[in-house]
PDB file of C-alpha atoms in Angstrom:
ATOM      1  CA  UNK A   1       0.000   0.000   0.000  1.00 52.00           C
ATOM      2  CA  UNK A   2       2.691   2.230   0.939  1.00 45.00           C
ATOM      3  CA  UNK A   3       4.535   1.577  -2.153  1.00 46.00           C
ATOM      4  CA  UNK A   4       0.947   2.424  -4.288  1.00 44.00           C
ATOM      5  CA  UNK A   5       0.595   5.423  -2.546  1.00 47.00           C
ATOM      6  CA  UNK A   6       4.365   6.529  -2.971  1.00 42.00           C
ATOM      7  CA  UNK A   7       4.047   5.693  -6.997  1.00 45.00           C
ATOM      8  CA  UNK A   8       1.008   7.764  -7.413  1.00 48.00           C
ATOM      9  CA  UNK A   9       2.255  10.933  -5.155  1.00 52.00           C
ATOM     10  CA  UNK A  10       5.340  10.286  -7.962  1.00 48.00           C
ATOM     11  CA  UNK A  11       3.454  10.446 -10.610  1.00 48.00           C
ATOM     12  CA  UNK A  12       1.514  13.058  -9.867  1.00 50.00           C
ATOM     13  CA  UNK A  13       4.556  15.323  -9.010  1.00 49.00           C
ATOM     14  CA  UNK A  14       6.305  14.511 -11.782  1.00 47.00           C
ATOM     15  CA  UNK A  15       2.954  15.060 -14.196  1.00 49.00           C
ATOM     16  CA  UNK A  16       2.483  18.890 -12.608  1.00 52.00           C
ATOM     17  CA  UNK A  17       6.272  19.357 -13.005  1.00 49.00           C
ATOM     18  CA  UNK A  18       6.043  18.110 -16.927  1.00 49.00           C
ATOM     19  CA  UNK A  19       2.622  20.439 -17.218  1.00 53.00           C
ATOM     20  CA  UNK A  20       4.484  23.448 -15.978  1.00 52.00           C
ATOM     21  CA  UNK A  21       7.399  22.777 -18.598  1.00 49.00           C
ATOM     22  CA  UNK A  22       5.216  22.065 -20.466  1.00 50.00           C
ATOM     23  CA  UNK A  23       3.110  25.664 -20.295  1.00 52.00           C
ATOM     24  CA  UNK A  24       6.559  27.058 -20.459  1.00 48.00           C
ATOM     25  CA  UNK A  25       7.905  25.516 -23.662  1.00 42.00           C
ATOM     26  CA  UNK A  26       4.448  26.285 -25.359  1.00 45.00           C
ATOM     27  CA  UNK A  27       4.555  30.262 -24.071  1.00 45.00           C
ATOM     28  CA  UNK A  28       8.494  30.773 -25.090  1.00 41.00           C
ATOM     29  CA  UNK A  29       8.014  28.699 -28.540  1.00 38.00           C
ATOM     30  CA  UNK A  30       5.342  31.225 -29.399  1.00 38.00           C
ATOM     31  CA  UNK A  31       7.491  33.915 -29.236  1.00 34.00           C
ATOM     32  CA  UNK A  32       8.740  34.972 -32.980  1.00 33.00           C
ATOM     33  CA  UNK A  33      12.729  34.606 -32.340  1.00 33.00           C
ATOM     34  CA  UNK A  34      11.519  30.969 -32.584  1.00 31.00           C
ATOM     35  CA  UNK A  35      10.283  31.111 -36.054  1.00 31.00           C
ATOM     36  CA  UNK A  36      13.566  32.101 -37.197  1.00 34.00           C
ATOM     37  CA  UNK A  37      14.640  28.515 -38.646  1.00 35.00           C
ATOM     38  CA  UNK A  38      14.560  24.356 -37.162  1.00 33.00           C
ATOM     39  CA  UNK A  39      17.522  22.806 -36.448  1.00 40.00           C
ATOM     40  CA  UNK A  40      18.033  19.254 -38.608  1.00 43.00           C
ATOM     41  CA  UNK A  41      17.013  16.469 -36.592  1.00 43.00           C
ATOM     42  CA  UNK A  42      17.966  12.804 -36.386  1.00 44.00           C
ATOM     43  CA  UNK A  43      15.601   9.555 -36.945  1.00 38.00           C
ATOM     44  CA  UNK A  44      14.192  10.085 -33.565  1.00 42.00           C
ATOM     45  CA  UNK A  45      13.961  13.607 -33.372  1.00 45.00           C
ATOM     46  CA  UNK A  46      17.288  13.930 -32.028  1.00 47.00           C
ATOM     47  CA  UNK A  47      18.697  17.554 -32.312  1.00 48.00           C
ATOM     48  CA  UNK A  48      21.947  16.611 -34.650  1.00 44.00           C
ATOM     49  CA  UNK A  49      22.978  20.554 -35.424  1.00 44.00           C
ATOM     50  CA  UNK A  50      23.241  22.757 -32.795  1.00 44.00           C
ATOM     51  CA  UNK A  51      21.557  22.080 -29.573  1.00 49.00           C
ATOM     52  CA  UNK A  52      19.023  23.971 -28.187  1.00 45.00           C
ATOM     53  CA  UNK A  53      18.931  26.136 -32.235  1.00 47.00           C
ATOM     54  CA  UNK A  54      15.079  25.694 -31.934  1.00 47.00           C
ATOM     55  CA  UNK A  55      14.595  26.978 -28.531  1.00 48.00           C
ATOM     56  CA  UNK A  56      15.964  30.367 -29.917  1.00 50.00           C
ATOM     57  CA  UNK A  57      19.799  30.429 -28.669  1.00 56.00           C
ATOM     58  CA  UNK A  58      21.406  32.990 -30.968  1.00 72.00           C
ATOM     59  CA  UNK A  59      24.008  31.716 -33.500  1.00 82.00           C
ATOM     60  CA  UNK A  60      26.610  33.395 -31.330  1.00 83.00           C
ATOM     61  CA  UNK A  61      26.075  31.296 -28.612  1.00 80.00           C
ATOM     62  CA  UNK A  62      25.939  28.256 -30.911  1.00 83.00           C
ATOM     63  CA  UNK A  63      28.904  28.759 -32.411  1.00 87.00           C
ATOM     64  CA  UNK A  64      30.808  29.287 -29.760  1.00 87.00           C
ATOM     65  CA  UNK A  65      29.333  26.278 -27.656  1.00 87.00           C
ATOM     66  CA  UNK A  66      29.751  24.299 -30.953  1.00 90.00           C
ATOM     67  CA  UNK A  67      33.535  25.774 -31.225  1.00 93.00           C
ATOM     68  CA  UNK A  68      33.879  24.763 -27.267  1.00 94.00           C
ATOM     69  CA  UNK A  69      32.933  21.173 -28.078  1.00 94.00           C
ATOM     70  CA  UNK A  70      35.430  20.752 -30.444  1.00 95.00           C
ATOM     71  CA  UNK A  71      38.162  21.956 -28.633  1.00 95.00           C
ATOM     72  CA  UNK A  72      36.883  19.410 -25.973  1.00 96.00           C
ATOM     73  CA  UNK A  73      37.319  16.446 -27.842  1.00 96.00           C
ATOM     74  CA  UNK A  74      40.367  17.355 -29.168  1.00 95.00           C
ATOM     75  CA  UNK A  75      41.861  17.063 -25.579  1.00 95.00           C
ATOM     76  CA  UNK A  76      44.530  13.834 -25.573  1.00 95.00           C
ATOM     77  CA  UNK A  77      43.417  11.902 -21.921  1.00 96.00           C
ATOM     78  CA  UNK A  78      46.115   9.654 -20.723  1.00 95.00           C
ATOM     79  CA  UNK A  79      44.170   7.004 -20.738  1.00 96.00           C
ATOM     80  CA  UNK A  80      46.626   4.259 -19.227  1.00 96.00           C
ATOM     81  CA  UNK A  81      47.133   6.621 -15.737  1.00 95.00           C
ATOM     82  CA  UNK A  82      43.508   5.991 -15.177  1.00 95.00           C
ATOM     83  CA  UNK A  83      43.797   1.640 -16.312  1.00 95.00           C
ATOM     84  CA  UNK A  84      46.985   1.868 -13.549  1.00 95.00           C
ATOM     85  CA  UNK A  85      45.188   3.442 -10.956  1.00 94.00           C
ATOM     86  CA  UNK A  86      42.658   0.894 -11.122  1.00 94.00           C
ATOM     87  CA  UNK A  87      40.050   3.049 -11.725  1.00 93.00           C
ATOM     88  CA  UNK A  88      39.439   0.972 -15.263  1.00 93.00           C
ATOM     89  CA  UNK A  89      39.890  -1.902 -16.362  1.00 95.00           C
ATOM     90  CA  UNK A  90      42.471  -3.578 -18.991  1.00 96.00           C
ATOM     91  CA  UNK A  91      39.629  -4.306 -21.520  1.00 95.00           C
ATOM     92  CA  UNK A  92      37.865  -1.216 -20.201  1.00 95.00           C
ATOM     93  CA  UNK A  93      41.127   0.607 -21.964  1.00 96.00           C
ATOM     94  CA  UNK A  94      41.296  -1.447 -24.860  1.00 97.00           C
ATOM     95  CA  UNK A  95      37.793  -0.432 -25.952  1.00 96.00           C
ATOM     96  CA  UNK A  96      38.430   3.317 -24.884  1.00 97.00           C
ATOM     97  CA  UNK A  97      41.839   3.568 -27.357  1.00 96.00           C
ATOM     98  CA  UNK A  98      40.147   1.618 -30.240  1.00 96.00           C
ATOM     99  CA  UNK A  99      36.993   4.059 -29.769  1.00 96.00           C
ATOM    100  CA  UNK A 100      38.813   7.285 -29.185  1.00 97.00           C
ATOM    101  CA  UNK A 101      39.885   9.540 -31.699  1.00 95.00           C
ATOM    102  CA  UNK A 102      38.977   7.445 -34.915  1.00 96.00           C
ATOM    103  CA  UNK A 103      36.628   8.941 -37.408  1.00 95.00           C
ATOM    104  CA  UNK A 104      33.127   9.226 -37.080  1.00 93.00           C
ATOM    105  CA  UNK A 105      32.148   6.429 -39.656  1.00 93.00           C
ATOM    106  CA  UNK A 106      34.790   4.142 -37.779  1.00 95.00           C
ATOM    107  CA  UNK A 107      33.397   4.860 -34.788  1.00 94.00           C
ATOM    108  CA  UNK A 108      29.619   4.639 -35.620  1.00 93.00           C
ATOM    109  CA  UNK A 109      30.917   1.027 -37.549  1.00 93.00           C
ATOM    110  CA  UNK A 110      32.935  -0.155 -34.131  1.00 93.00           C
ATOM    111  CA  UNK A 111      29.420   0.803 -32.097  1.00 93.00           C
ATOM    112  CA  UNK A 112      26.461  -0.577 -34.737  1.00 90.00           C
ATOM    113  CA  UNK A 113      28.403  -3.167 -36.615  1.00 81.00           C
ATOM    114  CA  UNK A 114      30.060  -4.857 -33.943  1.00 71.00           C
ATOM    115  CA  UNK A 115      28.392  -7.076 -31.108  1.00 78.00           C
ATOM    116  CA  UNK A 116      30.798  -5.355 -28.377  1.00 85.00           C
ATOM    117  CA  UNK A 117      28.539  -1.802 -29.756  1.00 90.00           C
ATOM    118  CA  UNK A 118      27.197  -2.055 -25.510  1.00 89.00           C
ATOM    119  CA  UNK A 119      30.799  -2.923 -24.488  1.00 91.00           C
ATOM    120  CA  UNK A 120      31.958   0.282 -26.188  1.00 93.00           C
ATOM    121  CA  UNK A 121      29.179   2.475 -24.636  1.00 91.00           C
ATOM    122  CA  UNK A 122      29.442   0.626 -20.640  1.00 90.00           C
ATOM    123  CA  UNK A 123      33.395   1.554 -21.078  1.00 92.00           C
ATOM    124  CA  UNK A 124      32.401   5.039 -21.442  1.00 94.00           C
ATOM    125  CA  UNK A 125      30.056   4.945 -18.561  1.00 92.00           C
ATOM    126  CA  UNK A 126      32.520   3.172 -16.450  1.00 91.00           C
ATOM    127  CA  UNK A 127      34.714   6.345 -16.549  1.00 94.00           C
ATOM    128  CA  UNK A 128      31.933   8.905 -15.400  1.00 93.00           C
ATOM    129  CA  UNK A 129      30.884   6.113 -12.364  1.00 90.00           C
ATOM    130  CA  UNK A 130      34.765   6.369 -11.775  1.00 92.00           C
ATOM    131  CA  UNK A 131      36.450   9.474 -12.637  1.00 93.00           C
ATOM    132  CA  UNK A 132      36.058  12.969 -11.128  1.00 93.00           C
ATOM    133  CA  UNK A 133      38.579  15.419 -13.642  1.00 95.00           C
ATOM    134  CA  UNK A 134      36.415  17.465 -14.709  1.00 96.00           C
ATOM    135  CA  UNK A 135      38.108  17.250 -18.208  1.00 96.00           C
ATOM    136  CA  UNK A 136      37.195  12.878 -18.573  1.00 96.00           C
ATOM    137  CA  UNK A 137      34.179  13.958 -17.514  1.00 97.00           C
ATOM    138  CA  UNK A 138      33.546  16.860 -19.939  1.00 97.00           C
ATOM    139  CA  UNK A 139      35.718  14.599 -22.951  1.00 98.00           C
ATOM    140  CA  UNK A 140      33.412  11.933 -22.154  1.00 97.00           C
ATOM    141  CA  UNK A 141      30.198  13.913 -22.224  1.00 97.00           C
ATOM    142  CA  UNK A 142      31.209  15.006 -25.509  1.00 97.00           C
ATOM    143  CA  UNK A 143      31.752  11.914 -27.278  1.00 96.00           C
ATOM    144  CA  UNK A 144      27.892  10.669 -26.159  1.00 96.00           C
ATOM    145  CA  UNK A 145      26.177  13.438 -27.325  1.00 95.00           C
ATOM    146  CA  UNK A 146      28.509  12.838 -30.676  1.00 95.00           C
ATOM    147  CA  UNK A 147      27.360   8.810 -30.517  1.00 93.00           C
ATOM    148  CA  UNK A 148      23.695  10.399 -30.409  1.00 93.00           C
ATOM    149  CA  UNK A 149      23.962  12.771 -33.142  1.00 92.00           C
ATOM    150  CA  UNK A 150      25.389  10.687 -35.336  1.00 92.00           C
ATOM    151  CA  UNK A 151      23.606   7.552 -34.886  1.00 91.00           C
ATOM    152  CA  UNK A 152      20.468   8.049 -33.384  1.00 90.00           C
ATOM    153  CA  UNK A 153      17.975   5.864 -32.397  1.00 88.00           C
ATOM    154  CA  UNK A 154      20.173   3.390 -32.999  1.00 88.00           C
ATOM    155  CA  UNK A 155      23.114   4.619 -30.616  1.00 89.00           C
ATOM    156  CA  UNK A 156      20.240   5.469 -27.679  1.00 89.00           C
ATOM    157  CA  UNK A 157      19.587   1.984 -27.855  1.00 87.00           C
ATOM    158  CA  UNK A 158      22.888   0.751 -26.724  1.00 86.00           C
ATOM    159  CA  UNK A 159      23.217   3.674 -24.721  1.00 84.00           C
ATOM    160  CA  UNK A 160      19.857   2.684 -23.152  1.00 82.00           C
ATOM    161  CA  UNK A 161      20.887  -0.761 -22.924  1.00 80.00           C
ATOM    162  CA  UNK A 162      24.333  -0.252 -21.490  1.00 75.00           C
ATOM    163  CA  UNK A 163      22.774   0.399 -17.815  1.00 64.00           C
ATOM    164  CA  UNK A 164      23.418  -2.281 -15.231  1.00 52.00           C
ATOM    165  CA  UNK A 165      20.173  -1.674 -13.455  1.00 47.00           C
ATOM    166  CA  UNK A 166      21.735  -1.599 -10.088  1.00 47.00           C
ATOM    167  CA  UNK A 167      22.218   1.698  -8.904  1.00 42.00           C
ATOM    168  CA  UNK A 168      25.056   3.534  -9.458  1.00 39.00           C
ATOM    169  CA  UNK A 169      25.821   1.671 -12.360  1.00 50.00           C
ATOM    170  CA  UNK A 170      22.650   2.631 -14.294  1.00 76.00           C
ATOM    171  CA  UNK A 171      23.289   4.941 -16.936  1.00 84.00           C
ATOM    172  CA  UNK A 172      20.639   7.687 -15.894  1.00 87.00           C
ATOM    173  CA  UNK A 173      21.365   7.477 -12.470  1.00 88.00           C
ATOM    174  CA  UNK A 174      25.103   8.660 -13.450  1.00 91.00           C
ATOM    175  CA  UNK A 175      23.678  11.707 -15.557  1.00 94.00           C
ATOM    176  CA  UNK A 176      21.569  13.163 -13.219  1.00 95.00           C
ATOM    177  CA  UNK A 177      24.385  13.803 -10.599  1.00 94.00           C
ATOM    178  CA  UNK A 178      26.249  15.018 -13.803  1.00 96.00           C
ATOM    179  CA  UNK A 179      23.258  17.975 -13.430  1.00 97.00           C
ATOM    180  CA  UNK A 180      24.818  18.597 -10.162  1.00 95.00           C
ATOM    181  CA  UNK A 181      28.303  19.255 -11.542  1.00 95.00           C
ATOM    182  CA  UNK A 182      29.313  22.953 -10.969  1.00 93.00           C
ATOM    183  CA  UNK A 183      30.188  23.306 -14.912  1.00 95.00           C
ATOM    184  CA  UNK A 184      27.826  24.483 -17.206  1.00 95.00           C
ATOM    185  CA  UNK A 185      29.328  22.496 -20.178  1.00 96.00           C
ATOM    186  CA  UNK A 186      29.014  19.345 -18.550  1.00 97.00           C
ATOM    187  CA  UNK A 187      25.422  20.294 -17.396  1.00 97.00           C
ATOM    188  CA  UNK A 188      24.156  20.375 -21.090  1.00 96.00           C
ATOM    189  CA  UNK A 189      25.963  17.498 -22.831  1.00 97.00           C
ATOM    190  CA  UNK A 190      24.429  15.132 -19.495  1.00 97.00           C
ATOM    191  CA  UNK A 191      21.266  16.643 -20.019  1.00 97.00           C
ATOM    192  CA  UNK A 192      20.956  16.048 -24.006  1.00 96.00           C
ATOM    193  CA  UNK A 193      21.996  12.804 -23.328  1.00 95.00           C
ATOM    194  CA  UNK A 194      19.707  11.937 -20.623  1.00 94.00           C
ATOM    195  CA  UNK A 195      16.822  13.684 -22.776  1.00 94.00           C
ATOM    196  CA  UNK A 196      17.765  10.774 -25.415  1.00 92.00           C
ATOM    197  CA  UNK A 197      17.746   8.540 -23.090  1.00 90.00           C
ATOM    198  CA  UNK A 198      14.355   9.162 -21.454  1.00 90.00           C
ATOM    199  CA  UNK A 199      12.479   9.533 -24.875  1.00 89.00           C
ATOM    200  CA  UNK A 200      13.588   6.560 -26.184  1.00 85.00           C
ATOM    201  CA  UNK A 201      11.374   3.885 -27.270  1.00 78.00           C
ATOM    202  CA  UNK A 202      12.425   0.300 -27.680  1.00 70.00           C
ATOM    203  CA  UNK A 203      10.015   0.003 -30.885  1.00 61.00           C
ATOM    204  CA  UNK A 204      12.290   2.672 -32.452  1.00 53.00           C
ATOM    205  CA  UNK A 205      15.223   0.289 -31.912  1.00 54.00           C
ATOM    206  CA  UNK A 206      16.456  -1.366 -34.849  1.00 53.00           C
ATOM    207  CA  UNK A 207      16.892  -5.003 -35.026  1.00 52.00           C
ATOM    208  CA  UNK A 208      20.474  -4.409 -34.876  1.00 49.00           C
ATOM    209  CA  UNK A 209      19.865  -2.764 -31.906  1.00 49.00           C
ATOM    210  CA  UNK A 210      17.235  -5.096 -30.460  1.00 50.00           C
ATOM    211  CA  UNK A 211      19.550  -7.740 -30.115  1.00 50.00           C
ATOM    212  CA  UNK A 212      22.324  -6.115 -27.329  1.00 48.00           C
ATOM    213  CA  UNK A 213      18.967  -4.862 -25.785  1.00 47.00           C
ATOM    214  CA  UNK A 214      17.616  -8.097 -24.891  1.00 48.00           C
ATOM    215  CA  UNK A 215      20.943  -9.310 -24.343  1.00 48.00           C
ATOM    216  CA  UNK A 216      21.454  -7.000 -21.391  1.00 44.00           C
ATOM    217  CA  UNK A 217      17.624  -7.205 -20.324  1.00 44.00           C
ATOM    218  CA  UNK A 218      17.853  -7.972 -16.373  1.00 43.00           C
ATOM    219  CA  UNK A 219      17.035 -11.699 -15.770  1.00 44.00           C
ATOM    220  CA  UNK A 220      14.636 -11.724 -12.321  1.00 42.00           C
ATOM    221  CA  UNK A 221      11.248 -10.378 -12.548  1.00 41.00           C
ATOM    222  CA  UNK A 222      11.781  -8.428  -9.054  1.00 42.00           C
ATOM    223  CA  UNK A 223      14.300  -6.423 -11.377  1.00 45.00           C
ATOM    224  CA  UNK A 224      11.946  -5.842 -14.582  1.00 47.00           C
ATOM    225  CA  UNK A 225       9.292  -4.554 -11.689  1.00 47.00           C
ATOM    226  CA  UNK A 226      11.814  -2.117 -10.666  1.00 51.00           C
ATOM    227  CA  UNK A 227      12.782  -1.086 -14.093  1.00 56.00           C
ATOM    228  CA  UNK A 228       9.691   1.103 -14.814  1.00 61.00           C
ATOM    229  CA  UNK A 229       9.994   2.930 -11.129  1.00 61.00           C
ATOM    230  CA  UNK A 230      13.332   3.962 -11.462  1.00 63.00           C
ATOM    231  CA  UNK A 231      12.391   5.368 -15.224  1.00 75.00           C
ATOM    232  CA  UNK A 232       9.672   7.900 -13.362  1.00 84.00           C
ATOM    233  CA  UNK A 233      12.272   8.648 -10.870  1.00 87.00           C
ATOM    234  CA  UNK A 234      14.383   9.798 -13.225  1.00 89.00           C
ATOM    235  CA  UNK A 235      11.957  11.101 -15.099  1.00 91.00           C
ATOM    236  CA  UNK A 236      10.534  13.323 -12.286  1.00 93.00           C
ATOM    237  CA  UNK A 237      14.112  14.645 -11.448  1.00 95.00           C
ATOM    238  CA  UNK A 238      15.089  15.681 -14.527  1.00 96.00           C
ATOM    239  CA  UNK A 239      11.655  17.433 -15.352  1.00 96.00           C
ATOM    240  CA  UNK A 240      12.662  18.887 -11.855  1.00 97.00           C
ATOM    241  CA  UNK A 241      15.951  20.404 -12.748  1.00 97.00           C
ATOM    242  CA  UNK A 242      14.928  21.263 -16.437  1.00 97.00           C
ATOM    243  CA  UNK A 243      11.664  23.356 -14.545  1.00 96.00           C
ATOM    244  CA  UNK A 244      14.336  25.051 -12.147  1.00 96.00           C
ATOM    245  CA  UNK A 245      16.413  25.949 -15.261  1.00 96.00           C
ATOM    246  CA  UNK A 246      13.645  27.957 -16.270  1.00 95.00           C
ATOM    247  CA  UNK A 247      12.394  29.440 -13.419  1.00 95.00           C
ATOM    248  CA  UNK A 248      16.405  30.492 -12.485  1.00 94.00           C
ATOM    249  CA  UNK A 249      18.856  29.786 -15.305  1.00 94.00           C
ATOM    250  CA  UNK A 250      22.325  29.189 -13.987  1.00 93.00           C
ATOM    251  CA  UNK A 251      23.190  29.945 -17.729  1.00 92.00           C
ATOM    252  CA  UNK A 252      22.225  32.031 -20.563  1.00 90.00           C
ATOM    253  CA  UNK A 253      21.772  29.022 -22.642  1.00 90.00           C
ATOM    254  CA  UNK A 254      19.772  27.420 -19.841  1.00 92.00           C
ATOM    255  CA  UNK A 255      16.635  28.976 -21.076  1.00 93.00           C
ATOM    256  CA  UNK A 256      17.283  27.381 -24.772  1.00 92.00           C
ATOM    257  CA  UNK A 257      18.908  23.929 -23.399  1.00 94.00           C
ATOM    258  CA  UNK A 258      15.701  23.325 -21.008  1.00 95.00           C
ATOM    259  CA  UNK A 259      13.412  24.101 -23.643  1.00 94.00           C
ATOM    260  CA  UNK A 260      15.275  22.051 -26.320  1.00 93.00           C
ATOM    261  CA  UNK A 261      15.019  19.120 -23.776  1.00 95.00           C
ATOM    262  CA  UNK A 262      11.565  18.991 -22.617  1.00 95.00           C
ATOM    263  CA  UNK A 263      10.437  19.144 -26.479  1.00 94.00           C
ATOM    264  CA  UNK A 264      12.369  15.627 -27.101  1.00 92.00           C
ATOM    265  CA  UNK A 265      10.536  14.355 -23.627  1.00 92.00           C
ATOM    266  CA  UNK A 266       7.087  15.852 -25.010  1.00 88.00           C
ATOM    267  CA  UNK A 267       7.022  14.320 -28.606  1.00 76.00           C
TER     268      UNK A 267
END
């Protein structure tokens, strides 16, 4: 009973937190700087040039978050100091070294193509659970939102499928304390992400996605009960912090990023 009664105060929290986003999104998207252009989108509706462009961030601030990102990933992480300190492990760091740096279509071939596509994606994930620098984490952040924008639905389903279920390990647990990092940067790459994440269907998985997904499916019933809980938890949090964004952006591209992300939760 207790649990029934806990599940329906959640739900109706996180239902009056989506409305007010909601109400929000649907004032500031009638406003005309909104009409000025849509950004491209991926197969799932995935922004996939310039984040937050439709929620009416000026092409300054684009450009230089765009020119930020770039510079990001072309940091060089040492990735061995982190395999010696034990903080990965050895296959952990092969993965990481044959991911890193390659070119996109090598990269999207070593994710899709491969059966190790969720090995690739839990290596990733492994270094946010375990690292603190804020440059990993920021480096890291990067190349996810990259995965997503260049693969899609099909990259959200490993990314979806690459979470351990057991807390700390699972994959939206992870990005909502990134929301509680101090940097801004880091902020909005964990936030696109975890909007992927959260409006991802498994019927827009493709059957070459299907297969890791089932594959990493959590073998007790107790856990497939928990599954859908912990998905309005995390729901309700991140509706949370998106709703705060509004109300008192820690950023001036917290008004566009917020928006940007409770559209992709909305469709």
């Amino acid at each position: 009973m207790a649990s029934t009664q806990w599940e329906a105060g959640s739900r109706k929290s996180t239902t009056s937190s989506a409305s007010e986003g909601r109400q929000r999104y649907q004032e500031l998207s009638s406003l005309d700087h909104f009409s000025s252009g849509r950004q491209d989108t991926g197969s799932m509706g995935y922004p996939t040039d310039g984040f937050a462009s439709e929620a009416g961030g000026s092409q300054q601030q684009l450009q230089q978050a765009d020119e930020l990102t770039e510079q990001i990933l072309r940091r060089q992480v040492p990735w061995e100091t982190y395999q010696k300190a034990d903080l990965i492990s050895d296959r952990e760091l092969q993965l990481i070294k044959r991911y890193d740096k390659q070119e996109r279509p090598t990269q999207q071939r070593l994710l899709l193509e491969a059966e190790e596509g969720v090995l690739y994606v839990n290596a990733f994930f492994s270094l946010l659970r375990s690292i603190a620098s804020e440059e990993v984490v920021q480096y890291v952040l990067a190349l996810l939102e990259d995965m997503v924008k260049e693969g899609g639905s099909k990259v959200v389903g490993l990314l979806k499928a690459a979470t351990t279920g057991q807390g700390s390990g699972d994959t939206c647990a992870i990005l909502l304390r990134m929301l509680q990092r101090p940097d801004w940067f880091t902020q909005e790459k964990a936030a696109f992400v975890l909007s992927s994440l959260l409006s991802f269907t498994p019927a827009a998985a493709s059957p070459a996605t299907s297969a890791p997904l089932a594959a990493m499916a959590p073998p007790s019933s107790s856990s497939s009960a928990a599954a859908p809980a912990a998905s309005s938890h995390s729901v309700h949090t991140f509706v949370e912090w998106l709703c705060n964004e509004l109300r008192r952006p820690s950023n001036e591209r917290s008004e566009a990023t917020a928006i940007t992300c409770l559209s992709m939760l909305l469709k």
